mmCIF file of C-alpha atoms and ligand atoms in Angstrom:
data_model
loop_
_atom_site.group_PDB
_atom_site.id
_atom_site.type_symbol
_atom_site.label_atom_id
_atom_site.label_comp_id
_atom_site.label_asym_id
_atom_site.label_seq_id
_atom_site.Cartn_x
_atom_site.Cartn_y
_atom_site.Cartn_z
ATOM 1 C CA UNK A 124 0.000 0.000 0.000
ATOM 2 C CA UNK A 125 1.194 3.199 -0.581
ATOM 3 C CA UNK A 126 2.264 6.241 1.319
ATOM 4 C CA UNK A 127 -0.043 8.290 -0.162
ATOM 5 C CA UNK A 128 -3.004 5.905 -0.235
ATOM 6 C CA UNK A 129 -5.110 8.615 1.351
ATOM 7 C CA UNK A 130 -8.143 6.084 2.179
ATOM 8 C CA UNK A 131 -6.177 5.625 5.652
ATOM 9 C CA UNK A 132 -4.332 8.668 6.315
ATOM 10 C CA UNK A 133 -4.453 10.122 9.726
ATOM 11 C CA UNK A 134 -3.982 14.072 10.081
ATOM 12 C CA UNK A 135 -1.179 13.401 11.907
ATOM 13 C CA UNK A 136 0.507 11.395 8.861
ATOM 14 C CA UNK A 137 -0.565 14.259 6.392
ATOM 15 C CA UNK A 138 0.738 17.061 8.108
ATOM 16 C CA UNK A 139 3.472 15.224 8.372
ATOM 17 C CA UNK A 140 3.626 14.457 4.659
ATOM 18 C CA UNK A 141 2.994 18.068 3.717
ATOM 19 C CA UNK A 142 5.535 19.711 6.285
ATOM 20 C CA UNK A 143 8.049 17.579 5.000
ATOM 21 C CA UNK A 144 7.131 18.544 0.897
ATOM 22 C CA UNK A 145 6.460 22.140 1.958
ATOM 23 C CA UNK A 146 10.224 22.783 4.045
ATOM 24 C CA UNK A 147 12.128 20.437 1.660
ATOM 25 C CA UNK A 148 11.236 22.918 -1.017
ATOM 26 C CA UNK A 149 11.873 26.005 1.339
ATOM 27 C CA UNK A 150 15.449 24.234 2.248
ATOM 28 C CA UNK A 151 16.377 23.704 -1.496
ATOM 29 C CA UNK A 152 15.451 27.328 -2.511
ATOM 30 C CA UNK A 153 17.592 28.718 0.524
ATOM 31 C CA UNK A 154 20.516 25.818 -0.464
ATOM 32 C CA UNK A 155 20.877 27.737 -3.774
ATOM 33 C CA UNK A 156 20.183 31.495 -1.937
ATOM 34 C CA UNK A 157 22.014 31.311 0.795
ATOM 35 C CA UNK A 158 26.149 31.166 1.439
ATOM 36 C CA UNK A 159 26.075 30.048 5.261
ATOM 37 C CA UNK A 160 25.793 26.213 5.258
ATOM 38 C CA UNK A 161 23.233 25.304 8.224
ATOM 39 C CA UNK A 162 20.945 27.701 7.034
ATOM 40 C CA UNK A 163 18.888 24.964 4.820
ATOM 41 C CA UNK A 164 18.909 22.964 7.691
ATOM 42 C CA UNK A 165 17.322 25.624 10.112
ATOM 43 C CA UNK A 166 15.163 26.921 7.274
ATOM 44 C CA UNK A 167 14.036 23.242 7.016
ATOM 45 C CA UNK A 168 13.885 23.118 11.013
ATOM 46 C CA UNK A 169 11.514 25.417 11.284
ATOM 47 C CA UNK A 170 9.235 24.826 8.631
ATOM 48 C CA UNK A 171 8.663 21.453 9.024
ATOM 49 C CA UNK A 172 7.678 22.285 12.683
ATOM 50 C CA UNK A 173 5.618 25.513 12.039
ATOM 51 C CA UNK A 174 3.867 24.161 8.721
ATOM 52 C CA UNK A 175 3.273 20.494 10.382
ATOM 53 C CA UNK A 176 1.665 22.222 13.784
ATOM 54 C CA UNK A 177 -0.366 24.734 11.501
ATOM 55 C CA UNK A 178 -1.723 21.461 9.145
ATOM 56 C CA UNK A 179 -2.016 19.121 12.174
ATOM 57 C CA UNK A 180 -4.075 22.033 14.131
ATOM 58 C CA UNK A 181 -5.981 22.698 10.972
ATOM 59 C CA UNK A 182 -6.957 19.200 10.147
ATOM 60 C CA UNK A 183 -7.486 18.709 13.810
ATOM 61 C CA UNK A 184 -10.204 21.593 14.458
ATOM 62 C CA UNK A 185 -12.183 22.171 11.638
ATOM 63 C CA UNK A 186 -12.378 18.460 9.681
ATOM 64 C CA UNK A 187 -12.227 16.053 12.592
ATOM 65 C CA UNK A 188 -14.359 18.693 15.044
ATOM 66 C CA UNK A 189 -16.802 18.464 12.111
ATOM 67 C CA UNK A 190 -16.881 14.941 11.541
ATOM 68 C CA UNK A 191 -17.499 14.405 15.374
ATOM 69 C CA UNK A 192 -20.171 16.950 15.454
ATOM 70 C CA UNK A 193 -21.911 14.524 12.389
ATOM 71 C CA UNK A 194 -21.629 11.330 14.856
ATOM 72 C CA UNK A 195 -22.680 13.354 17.571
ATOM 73 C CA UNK A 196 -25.782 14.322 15.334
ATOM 74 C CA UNK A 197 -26.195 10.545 14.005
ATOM 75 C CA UNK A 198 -25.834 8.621 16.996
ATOM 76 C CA UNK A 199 -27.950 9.855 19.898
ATOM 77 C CA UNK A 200 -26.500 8.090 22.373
ATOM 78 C CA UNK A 201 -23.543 9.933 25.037
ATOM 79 C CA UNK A 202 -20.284 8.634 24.828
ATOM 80 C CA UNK A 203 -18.780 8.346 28.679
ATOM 81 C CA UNK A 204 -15.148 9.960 29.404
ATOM 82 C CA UNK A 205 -14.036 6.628 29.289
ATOM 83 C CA UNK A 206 -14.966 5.482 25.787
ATOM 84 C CA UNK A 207 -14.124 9.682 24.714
ATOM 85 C CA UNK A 208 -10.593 8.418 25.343
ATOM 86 C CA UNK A 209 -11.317 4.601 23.792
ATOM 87 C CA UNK A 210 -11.986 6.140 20.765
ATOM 88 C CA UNK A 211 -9.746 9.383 20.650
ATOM 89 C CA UNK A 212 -6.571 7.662 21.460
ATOM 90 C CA UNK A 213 -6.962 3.717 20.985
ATOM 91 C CA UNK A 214 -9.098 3.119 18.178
ATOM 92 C CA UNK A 215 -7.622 4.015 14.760
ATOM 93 C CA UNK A 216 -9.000 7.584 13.937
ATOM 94 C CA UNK A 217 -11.699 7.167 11.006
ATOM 95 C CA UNK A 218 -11.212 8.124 7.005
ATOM 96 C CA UNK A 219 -13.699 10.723 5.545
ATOM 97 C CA UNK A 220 -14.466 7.647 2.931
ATOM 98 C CA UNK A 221 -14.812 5.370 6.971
ATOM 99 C CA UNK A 222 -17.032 8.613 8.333
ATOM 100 C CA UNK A 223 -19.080 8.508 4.167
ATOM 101 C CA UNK A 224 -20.175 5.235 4.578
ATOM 102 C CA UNK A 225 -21.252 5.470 8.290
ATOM 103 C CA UNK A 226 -23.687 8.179 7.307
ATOM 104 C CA UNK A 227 -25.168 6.207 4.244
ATOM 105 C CA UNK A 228 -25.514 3.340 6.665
ATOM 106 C CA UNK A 229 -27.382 5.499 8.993
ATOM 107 C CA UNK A 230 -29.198 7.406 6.100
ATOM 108 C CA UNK A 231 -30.574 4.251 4.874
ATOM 109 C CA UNK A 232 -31.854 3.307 8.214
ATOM 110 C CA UNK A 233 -33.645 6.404 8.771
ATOM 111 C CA UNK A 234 -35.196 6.233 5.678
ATOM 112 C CA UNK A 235 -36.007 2.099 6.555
ATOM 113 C CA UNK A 236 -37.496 3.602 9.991
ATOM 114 C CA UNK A 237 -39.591 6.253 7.976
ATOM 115 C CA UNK A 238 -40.840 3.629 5.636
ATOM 116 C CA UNK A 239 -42.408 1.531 8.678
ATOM 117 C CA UNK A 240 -43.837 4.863 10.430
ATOM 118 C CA UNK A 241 -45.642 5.368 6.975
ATOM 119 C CA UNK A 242 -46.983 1.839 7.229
ATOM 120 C CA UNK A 243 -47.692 1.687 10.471
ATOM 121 C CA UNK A 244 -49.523 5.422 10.274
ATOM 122 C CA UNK A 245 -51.446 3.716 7.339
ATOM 123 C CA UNK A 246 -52.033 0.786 9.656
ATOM 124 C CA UNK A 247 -53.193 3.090 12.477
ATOM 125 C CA UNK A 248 -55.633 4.839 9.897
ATOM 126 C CA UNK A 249 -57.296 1.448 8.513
ATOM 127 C CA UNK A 250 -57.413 0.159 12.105
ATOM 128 C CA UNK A 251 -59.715 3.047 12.972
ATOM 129 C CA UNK A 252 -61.930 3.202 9.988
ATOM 130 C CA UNK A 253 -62.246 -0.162 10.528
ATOM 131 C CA UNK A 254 -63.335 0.146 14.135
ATOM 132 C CA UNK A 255 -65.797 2.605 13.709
ATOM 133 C CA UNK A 256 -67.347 0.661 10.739
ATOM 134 C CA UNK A 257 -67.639 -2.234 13.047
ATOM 135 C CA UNK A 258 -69.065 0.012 15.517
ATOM 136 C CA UNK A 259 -71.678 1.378 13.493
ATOM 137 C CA UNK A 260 -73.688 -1.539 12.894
ATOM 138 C CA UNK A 261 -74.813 -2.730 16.443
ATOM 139 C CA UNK A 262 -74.963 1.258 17.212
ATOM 140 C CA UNK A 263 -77.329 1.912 14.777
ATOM 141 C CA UNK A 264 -79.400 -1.382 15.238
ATOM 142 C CA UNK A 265 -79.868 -0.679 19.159
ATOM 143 C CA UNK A 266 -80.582 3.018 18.176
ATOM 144 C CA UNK A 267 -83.355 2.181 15.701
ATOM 145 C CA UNK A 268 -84.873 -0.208 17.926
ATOM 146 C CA UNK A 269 -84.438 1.883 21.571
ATOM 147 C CA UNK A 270 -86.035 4.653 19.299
ATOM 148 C CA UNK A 271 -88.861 2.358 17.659
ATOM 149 C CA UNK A 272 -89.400 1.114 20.889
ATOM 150 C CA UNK A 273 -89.882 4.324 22.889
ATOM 151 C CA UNK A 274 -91.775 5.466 19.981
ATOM 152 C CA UNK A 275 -94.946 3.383 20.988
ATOM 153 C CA UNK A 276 -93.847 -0.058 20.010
ATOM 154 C CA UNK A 277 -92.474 -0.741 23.971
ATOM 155 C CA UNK A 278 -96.970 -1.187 24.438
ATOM 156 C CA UNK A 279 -97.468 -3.155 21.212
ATOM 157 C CA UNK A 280 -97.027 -6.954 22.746
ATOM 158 C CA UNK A 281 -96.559 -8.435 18.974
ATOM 159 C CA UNK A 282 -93.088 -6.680 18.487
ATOM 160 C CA UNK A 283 -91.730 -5.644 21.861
ATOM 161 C CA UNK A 284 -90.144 -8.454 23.290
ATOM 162 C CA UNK A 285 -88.318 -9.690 20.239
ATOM 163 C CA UNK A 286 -87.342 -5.448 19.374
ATOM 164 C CA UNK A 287 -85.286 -5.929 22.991
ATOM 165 C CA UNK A 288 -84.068 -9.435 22.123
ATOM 166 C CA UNK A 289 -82.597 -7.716 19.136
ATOM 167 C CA UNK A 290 -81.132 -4.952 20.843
ATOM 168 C CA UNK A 291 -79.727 -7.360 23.697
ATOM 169 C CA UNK A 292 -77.619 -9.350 20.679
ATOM 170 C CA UNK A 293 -76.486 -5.975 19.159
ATOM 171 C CA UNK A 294 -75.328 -5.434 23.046
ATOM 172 C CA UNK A 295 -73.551 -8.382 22.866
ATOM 173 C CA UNK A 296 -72.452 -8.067 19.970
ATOM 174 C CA UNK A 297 -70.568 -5.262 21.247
ATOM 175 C CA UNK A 298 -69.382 -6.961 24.403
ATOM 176 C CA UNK A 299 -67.427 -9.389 21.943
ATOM 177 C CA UNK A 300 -65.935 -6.747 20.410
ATOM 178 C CA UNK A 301 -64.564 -4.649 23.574
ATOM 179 C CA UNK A 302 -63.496 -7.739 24.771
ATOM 180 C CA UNK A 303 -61.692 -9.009 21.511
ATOM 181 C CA UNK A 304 -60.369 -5.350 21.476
ATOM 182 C CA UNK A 305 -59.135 -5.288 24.972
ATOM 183 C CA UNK A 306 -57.748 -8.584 24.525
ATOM 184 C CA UNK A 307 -55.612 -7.781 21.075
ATOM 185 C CA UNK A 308 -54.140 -4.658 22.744
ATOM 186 C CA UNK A 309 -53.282 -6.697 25.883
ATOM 187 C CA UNK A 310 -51.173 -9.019 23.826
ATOM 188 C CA UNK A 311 -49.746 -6.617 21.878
ATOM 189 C CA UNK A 312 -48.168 -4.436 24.457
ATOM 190 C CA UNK A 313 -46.691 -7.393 26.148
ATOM 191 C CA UNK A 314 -48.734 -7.095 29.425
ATOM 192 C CA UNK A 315 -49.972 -10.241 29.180
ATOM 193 C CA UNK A 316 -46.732 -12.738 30.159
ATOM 194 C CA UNK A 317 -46.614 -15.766 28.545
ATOM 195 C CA UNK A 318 -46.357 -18.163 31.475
ATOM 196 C CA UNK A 319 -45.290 -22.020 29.810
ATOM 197 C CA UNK A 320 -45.678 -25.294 31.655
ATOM 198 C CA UNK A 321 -46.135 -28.940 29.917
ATOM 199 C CA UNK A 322 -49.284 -30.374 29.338
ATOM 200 C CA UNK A 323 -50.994 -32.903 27.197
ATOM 201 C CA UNK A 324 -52.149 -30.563 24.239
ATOM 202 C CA UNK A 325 -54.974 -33.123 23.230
ATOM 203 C CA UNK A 326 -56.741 -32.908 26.666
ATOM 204 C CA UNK A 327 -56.865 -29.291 26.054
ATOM 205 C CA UNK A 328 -58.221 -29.942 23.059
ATOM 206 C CA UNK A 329 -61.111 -31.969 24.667
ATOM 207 C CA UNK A 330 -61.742 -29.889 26.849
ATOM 208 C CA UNK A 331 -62.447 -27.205 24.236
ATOM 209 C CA UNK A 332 -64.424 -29.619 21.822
ATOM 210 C CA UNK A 333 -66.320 -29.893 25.499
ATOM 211 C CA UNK A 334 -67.100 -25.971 25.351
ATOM 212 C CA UNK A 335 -68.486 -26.308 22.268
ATOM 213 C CA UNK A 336 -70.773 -29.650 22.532
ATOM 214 C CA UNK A 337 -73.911 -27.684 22.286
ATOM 215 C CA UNK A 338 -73.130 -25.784 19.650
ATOM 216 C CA UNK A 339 -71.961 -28.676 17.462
ATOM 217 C CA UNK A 340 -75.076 -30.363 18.151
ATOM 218 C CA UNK A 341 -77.295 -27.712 17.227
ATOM 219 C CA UNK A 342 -75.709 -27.767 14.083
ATOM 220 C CA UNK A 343 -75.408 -31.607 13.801
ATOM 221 C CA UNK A 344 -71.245 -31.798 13.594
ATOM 222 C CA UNK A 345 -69.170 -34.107 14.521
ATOM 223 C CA UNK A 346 -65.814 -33.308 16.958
ATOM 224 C CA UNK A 347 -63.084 -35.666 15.753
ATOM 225 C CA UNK A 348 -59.703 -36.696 16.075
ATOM 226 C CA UNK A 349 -57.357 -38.037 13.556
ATOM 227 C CA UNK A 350 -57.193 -41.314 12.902
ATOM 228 C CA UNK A 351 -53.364 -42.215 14.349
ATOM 229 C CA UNK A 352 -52.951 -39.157 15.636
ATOM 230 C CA UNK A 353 -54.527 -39.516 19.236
ATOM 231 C CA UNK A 354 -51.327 -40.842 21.046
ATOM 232 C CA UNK A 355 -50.857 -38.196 24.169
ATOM 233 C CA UNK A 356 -48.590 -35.374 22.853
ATOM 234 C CA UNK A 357 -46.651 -33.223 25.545
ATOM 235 C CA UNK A 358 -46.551 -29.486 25.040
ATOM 236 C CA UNK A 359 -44.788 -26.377 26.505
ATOM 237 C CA UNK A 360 -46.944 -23.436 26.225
ATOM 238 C CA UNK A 361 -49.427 -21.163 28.001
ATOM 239 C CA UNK A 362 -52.061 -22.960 28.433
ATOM 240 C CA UNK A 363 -54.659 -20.684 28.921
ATOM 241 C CA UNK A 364 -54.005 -18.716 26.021
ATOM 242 C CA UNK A 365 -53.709 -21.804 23.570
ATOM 243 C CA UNK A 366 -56.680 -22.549 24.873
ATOM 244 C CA UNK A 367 -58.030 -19.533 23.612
ATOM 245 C CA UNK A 368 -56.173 -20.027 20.015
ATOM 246 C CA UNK A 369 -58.002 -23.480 19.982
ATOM 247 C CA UNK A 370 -61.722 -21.892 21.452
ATOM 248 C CA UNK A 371 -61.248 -19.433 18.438
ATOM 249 C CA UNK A 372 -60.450 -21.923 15.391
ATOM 250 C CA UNK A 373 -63.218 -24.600 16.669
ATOM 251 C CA UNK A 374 -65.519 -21.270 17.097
ATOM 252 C CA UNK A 375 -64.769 -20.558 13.498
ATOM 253 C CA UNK A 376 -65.267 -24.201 12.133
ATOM 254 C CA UNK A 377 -68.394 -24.681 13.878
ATOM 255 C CA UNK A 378 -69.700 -20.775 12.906
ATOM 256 C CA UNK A 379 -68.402 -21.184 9.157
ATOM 257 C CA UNK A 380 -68.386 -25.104 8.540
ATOM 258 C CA UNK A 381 -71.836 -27.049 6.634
ATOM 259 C CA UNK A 382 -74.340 -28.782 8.780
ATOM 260 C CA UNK A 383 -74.169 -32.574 8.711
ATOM 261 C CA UNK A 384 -69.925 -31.830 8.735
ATOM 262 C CA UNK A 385 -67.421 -32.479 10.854
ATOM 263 C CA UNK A 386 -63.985 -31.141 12.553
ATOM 264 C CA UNK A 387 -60.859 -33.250 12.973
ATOM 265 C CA UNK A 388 -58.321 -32.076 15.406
ATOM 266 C CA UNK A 389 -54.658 -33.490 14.244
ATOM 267 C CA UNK A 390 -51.714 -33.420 16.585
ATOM 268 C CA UNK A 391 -48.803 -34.183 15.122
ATOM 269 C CA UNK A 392 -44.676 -34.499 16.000
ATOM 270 C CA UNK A 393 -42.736 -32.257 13.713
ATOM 271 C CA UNK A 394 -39.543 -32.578 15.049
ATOM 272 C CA UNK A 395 -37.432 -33.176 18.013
ATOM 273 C CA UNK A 396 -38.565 -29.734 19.023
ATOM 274 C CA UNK A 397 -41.902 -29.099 17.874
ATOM 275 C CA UNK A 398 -45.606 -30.163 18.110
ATOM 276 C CA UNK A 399 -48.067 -29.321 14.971
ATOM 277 C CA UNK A 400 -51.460 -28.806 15.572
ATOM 278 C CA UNK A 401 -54.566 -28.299 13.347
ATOM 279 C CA UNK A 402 -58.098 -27.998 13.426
ATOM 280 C CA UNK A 403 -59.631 -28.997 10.086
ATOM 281 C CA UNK A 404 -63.323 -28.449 8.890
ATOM 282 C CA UNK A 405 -65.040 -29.437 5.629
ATOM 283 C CA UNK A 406 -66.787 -26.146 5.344
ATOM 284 C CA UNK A 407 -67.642 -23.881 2.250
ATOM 285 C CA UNK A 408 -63.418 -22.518 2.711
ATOM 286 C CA UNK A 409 -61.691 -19.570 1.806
ATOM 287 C CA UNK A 410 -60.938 -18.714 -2.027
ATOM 288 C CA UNK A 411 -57.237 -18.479 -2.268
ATOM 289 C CA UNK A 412 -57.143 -14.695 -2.670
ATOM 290 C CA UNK A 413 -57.821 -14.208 1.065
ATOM 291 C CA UNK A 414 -55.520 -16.808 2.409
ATOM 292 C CA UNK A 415 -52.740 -14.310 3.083
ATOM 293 C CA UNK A 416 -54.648 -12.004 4.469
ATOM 294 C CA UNK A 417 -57.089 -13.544 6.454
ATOM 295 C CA UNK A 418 -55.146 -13.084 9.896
ATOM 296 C CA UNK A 419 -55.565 -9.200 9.627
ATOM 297 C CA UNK A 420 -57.623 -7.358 12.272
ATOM 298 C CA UNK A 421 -61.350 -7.128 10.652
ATOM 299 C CA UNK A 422 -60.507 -8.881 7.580
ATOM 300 C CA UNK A 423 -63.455 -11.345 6.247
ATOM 301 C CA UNK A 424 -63.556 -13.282 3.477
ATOM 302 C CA UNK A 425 -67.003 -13.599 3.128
ATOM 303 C CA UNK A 426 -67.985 -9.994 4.289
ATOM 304 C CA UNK A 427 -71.937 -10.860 4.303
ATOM 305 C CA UNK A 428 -71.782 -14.332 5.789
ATOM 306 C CA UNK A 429 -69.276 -13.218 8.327
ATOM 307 C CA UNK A 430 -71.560 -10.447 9.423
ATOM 308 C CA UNK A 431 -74.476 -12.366 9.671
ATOM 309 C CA UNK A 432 -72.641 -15.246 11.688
ATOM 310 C CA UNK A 433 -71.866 -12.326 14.150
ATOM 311 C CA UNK A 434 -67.842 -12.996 14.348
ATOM 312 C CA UNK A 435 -65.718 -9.597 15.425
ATOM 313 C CA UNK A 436 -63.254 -10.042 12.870
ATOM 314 C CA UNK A 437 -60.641 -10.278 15.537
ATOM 315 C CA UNK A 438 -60.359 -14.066 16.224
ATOM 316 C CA UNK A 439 -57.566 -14.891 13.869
ATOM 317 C CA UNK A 440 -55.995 -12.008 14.394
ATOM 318 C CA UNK A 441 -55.871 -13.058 18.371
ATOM 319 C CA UNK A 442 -54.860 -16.607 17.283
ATOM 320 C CA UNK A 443 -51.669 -15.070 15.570
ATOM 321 C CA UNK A 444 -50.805 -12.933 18.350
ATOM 322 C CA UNK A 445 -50.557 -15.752 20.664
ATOM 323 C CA UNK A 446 -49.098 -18.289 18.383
ATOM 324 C CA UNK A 447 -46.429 -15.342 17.654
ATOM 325 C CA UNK A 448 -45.772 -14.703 21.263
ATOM 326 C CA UNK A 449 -44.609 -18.334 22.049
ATOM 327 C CA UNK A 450 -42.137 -17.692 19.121
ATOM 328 C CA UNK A 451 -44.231 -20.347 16.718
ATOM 329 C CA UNK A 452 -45.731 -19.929 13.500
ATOM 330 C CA UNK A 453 -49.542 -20.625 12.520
ATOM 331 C CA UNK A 454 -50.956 -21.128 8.980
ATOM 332 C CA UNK A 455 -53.819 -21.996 6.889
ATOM 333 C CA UNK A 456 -54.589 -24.172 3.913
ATOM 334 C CA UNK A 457 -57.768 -23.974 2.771
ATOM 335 C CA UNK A 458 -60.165 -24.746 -0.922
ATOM 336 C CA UNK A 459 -63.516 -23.382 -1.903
ATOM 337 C CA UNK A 460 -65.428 -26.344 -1.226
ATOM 338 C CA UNK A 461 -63.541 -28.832 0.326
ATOM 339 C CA UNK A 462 -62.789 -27.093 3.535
ATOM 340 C CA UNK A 463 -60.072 -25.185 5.791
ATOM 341 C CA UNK A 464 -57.370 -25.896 7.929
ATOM 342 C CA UNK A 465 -55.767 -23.934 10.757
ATOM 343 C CA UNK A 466 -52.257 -25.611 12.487
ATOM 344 C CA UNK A 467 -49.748 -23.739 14.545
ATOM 345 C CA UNK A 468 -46.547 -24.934 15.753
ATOM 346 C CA UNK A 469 -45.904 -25.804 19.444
ATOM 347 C CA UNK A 470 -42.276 -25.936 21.572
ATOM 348 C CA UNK A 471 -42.460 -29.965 22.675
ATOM 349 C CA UNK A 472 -43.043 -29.885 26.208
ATOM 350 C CA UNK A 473 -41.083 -31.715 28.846
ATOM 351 C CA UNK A 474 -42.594 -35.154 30.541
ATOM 352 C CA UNK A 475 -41.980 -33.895 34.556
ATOM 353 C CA UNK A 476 -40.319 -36.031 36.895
ATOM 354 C CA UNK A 477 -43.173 -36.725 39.032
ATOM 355 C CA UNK A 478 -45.180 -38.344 35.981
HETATM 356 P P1 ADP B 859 -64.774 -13.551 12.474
HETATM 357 O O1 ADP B 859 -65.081 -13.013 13.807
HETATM 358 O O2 ADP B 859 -65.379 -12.773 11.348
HETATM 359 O O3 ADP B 859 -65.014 -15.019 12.388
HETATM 360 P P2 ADP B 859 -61.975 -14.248 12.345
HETATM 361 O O4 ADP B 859 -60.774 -13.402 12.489
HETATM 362 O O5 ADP B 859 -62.169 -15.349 13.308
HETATM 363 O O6 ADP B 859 -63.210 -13.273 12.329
HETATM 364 O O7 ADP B 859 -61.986 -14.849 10.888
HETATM 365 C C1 ADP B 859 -61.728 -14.009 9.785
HETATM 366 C C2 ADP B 859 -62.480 -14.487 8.546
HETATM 367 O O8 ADP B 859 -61.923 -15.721 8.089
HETATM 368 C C3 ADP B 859 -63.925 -14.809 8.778
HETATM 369 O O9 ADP B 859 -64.717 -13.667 8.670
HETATM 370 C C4 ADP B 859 -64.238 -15.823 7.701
HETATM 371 O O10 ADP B 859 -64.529 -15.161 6.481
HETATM 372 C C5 ADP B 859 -62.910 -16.552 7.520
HETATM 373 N N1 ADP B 859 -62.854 -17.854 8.227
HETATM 374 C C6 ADP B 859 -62.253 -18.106 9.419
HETATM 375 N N2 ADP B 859 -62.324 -19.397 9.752
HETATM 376 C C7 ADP B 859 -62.992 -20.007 8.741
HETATM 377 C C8 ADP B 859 -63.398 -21.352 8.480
HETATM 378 N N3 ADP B 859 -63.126 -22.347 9.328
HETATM 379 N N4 ADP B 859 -64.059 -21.600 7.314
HETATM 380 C C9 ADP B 859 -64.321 -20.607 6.442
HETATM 381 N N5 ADP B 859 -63.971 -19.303 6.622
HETATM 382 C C10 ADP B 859 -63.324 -19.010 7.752
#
């Protein structure tokens, strides 16, 4: 590498360079000037020490002053005395090419950090038109029938009771939706802990087919298991909250599946590490084109029938949180016709001693 390979000189190296050019040439034009022998040599002397102090003071103050006022500006965070010195005196000063690229780096993760703020203000803005759409309807419904009611139809014994019975499921309806709310904003600022113990994840199961016995009568569907898939399968998790996860996707099946059908819980062993689980229905399904999206807050892929069923639009959007917060993955395959199916991925869980 070269001398003058400026990519790594230090100001101390090119004052030195240029008080060394600068009072050669001064010595040289005195050598042919000047009788007296050691006045080159003094001439030289001197302005190699004046010119390399002047450079070296220069270079000092205004470039490297500069520079640190940029990292001062681009890194928000205080140096202590102790790492002043680190990096004064140990650490090998930086090029202006060194100091360049630091600044694109940091450009091009402001402009990265920018980017998400714009998606997450566009976020914030859907969220909220969302909201209030799903507001409106139960609003409006108990409005028009508190008003039709005080309005003279509270006396008229054909209408009143089921005008209240209608108002008490738009009440309801937004009950589920506080509570769906409350619940997605509780997971998502972390206040919730995820507390993880070992259990048998097809009890669970059970017990949430259990919930959900009436239900599946009414609607004449069967609660399965997979063939070959029933052998007790240890889990680590929170076991309230997968609860939950499963509540939601056999909610969903039973809400969106075909009379006469059936859902088949599989439970399966991945890996040395991992459990898979899904709940499978052979209900109208989702048309490819909504597959990727159909874990977003609100998001329906049936708009009408989803209304009508009275879902909050939030269930698979809680299922993801929770599934995410255990540091697992959930998915969904699903055909027009054939059917859906929701599986997650759980950390194997530990047999305890005591068992
Ligand atoms: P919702 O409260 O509307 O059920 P979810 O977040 O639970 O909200 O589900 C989002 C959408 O996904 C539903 O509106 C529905 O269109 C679709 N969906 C969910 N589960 C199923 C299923 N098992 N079969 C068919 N469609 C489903």
């Amino acid at each position: 590498m070269s001398l003058l390979d400026t990519k790594n000189l230090s100001p101390r190296l090119l004052s030195f360079i240029t008080a060394l050019i600068v009072s050669s040439v001064n010595a040289l034009f005195i050598l042919f000037l000047h009788p007296l022998w050691y006045m080159p040599i003094v001439v030289f002397v001197l302005t190699f020490i004046t010119t390399y102090w002047l450079y070296y003071y220069t270079l000092q103050r205004f470039i490297y002053r500069k520079i640190k006022l940029i990292y001062k500006f681009i890194y928000q965070i205080k140096a202590t005395k102790k790492e002043e010195f680190f990096y004064n005196n140990i650490l090998p000063q930086k090029s202006i090419e060194e100091v360049s690229e630091d600044v694109q780096k940091w450009a091009m993760q402001r402009s990265i950090e920018i980017d998400m703020l714009k998606a997450n203000e566009q976020f914030r803005k859907e969220f909220l038109m969302n909201l209030a759409h799903e507001l409106r309807t139960p609003i409006f419904s108990i409005q028009g029938y508190v008003d039709t009611l005080l309005g003279g139809a509270l006396e008229d014994v054909s209408v009143n009771r089921k005008f209240l019975t209608n108002t008490s499921k738009s009440i309801d309806r937004l009950v589920r939706l506080v509570d769906d709310l409350d619940e997605i904003s509780k997971l998502e600022s972390g206040k919730i802990p995820i507390i993880q113990e070992s259990f048998i994840i097809q009890e669970l199961i059970r017990d949430a087919y259990e919930e959900f016995s009436l239900m599946a009568k009414d609607k004449n569907i069967a609660l399965l298991f997979k063939k070959g898939t029933e052998r007790p399968l240890q889990v680590y998790a929170d076991k309230q909250k997968i609860k939950q996860v499963l509540v939601n996707l056999i909610e969903n099946a039973l809400k969106y599946g075909t009379e006469g059908g059936t859902i088949t819980a599989g439970c399966y062993e991945m890996d040395e590490r991992h459990v898979y689980v899904e709940i499978s229905d052979d209900g109208p399904g989702i048309a490819e084109e909504h597959l990727s999206r159909i874990f977003e807050r609100f998001y329906r892929a049936d708009r009408s029938r989803s209304r009508t069923i009275g879902g909050t639009g939030l269930g698979l959007a809680i299922v993801k949180h929770i599934v995410e917060a255990h540091g697992q993955t959930v998915n969904v395959r699903s055909k027009i016709g054939v059917g859906s199916s929701f599986g997650f991925t759980l950390e194997k869980g530990h047999i305890s001693k005591s068992n």
